[in-house]
XYZ file of N, CA and C in Angstrom:
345
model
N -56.971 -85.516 64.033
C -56.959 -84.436 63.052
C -57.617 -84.946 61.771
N -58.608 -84.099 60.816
C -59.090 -84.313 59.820
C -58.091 -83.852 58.705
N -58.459 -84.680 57.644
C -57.530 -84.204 56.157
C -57.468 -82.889 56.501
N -56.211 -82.314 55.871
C -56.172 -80.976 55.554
C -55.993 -80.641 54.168
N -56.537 -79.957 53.433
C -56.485 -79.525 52.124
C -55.944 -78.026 51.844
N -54.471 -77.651 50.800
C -54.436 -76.387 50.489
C -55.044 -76.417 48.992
N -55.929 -74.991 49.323
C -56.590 -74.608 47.481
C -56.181 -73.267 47.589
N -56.166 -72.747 46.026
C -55.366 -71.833 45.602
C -56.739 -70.868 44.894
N -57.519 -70.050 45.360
C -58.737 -69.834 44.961
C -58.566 -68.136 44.059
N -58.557 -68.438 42.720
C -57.357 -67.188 42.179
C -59.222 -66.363 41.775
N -58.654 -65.315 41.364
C -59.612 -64.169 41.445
C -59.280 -62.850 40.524
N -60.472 -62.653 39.312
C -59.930 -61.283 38.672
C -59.303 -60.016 39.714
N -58.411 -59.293 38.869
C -58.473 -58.111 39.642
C -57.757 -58.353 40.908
N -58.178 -57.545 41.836
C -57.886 -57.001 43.392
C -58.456 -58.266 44.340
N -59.063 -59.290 43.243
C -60.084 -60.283 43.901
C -61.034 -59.728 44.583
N -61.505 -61.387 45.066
C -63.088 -60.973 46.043
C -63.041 -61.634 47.234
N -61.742 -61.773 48.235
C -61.330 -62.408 49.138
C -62.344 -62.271 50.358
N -63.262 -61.284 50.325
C -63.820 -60.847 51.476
C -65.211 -62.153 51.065
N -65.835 -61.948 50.070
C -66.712 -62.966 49.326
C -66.839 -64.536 49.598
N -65.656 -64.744 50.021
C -64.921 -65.820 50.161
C -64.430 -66.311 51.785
N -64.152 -65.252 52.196
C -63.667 -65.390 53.699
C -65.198 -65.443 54.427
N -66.236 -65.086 54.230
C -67.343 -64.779 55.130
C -68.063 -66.394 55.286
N -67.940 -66.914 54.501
C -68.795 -68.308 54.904
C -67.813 -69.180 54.864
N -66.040 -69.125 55.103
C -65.328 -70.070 55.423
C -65.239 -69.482 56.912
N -65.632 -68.378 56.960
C -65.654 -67.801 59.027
C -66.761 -68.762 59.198
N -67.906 -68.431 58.721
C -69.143 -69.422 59.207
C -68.458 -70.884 59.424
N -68.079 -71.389 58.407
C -67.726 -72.929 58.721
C -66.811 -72.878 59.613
N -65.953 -72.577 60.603
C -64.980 -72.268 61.039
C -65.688 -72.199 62.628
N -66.832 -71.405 62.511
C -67.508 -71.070 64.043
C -68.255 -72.423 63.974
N -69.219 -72.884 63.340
C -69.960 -73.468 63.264
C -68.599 -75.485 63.627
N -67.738 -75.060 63.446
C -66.545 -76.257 63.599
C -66.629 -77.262 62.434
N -66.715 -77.143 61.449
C -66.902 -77.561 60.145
C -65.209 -77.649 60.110
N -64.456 -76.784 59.557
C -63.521 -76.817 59.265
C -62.057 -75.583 60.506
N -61.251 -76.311 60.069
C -60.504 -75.344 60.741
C -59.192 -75.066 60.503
N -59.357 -73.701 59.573
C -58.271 -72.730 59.151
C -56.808 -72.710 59.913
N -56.338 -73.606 58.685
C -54.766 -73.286 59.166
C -54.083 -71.978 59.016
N -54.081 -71.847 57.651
C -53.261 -70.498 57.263
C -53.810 -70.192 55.951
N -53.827 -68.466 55.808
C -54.334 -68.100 54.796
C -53.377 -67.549 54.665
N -52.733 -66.584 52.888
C -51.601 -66.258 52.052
C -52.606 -65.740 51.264
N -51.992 -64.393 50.802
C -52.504 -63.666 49.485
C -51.428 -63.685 48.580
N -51.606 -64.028 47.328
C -50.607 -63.297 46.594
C -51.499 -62.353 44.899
N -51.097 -61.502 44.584
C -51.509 -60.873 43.598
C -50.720 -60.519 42.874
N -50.802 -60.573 41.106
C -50.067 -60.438 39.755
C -50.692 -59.066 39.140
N -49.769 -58.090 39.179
C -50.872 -56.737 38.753
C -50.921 -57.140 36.981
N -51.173 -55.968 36.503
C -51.598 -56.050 35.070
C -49.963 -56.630 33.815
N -48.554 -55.895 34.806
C -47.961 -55.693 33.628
C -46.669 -57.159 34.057
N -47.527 -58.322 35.063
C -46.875 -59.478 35.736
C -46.454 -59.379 37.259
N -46.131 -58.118 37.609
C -44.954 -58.218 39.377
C -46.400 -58.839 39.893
N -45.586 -59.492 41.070
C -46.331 -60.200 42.090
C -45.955 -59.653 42.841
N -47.047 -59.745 44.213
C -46.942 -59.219 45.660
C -47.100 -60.237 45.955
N -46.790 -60.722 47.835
C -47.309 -61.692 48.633
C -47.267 -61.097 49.315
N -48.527 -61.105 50.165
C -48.874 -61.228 52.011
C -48.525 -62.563 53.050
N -47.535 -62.529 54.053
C -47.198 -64.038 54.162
C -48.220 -64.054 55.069
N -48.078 -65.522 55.595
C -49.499 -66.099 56.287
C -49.344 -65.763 57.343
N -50.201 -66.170 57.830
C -50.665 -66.050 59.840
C -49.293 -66.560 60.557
N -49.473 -68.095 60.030
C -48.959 -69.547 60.644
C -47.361 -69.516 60.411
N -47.635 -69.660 59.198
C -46.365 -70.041 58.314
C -46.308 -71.091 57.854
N -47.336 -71.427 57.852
C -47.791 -73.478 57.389
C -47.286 -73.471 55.951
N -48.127 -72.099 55.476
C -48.206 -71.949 53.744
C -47.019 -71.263 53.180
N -45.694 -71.994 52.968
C -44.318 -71.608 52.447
C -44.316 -70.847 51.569
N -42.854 -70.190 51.331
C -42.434 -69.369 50.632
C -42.586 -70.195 48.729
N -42.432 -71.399 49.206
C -42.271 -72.186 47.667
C -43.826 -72.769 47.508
N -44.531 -72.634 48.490
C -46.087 -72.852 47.983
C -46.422 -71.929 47.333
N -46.045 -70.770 48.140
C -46.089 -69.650 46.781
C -45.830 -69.360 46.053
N -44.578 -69.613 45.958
C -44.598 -69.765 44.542
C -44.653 -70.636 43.279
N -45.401 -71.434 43.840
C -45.983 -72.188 43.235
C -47.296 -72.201 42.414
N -47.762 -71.738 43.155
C -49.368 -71.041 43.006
C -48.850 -69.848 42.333
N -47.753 -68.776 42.669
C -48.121 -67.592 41.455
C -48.023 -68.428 40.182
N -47.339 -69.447 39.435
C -47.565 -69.778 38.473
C -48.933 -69.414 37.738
N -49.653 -70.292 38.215
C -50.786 -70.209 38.090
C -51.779 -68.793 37.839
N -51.385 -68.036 38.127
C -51.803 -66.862 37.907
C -51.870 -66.062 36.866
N -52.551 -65.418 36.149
C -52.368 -64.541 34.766
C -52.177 -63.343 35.241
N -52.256 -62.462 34.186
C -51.849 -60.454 34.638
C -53.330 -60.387 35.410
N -53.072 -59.712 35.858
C -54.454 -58.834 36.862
C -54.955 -59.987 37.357
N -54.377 -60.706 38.473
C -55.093 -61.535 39.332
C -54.640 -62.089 40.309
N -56.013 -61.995 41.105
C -55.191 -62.325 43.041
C -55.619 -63.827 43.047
N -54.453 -64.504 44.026
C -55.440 -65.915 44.827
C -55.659 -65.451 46.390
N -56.211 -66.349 46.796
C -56.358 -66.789 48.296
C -55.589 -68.052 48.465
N -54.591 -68.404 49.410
C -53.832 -69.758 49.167
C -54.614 -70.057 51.169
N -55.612 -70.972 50.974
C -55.773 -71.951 52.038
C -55.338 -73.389 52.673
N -54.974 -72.821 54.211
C -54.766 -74.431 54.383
C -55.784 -75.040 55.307
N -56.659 -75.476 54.733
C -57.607 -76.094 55.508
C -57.649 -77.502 56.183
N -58.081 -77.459 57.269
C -58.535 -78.881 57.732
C -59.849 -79.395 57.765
N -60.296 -80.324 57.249
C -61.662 -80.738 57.419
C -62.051 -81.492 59.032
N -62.488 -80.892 59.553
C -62.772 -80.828 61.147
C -63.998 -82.090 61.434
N -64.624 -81.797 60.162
C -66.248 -82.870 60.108
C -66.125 -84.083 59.684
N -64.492 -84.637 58.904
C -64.216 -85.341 58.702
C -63.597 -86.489 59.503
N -62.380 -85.648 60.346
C -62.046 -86.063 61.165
C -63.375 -87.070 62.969
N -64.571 -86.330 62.743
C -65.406 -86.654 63.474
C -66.060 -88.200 63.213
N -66.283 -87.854 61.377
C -67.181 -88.709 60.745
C -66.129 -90.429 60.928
N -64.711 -90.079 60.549
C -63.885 -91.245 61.001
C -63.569 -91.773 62.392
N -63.797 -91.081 63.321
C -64.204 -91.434 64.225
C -65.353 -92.256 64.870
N -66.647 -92.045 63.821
C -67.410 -92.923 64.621
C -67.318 -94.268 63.434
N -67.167 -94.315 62.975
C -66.347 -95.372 61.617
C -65.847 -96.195 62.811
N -64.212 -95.488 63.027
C -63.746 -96.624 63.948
C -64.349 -96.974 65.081
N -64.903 -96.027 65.748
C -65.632 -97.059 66.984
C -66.720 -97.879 66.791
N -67.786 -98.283 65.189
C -67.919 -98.785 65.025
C -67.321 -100.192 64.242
N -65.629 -100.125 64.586
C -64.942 -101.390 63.656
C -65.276 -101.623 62.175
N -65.198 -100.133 61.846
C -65.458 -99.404 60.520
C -64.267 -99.105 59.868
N -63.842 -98.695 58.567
C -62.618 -97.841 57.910
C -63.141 -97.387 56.683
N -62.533 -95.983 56.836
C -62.693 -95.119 55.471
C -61.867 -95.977 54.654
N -62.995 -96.564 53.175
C -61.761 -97.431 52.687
C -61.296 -96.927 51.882
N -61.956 -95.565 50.902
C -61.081 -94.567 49.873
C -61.835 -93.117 50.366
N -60.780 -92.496 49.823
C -61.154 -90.758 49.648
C -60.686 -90.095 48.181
N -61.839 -89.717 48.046
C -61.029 -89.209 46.515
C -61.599 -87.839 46.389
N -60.903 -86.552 45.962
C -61.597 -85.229 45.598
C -61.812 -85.477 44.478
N -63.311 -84.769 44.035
C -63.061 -84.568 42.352
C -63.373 -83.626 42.274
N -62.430 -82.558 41.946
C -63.482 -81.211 41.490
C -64.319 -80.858 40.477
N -65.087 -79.920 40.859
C -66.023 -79.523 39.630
C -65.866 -79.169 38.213
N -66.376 -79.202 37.217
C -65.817 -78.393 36.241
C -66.172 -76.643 36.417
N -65.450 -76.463 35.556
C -65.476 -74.550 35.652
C -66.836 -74.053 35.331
N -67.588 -73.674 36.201
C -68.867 -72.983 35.905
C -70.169 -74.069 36.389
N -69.773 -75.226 36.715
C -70.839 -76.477 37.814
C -71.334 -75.691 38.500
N -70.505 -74.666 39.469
C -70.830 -73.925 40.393
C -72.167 -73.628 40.576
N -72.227 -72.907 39.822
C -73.687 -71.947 39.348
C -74.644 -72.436 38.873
């Protein structure tokens, strides 16, 4: 099994989950990665939260709420649990060459790198 990573991918509004879901399907067919469980939750304008629970159930009741923290008025996340599928491959030929991943570190981007 490759790392698995949950991100909390929050979004004005009603969000843009569909925006978002279409090229994590691509990576997904293509075997890049492979989707544990996805979770919606959304904060309307005047604070209440909704949740959609997940597929799996990987992504808990207290992940969520964890992540609504995070949230301001009028805004959805996407809560993913991903596995990195390409990773798991890449350490593989590591060890059969009497190799080791000797660190892993995420760094994320700053806000707006993106673009």
């Amino acid at each position: 099994m490759g790392p698995v990573e949950f991100l909390v991918l929050a979004f004005p509004g009603d969000g843009s989950t569909a925006t978002v879901l279409e090229p994590l399907e691509r990576l997904r067919r293509d075997g890049g990665v492979r989707l544990l469980d996805v979770r919606e939750l959304r904060r309307d304008r005047k604070g209440a939260l909704t949740t959609r629970p997940g597929e799996s159930g990987l992504i808990t009741d207290e992940d969520a709420a964890e992540a609504e923290e995070l949230l301001s008025p009028d805004e959805s996340a996407l809560l993913l649990l991903v596995e990195h599928v390409w990773a798991a491959e890449l350490t593989a030929a590591f060890e059969s060459a009497q190799g080791r991943v000797a660190a892993s570190v995420r760094i994320a981007p700053d806000e707006g790198e993106l673009r």
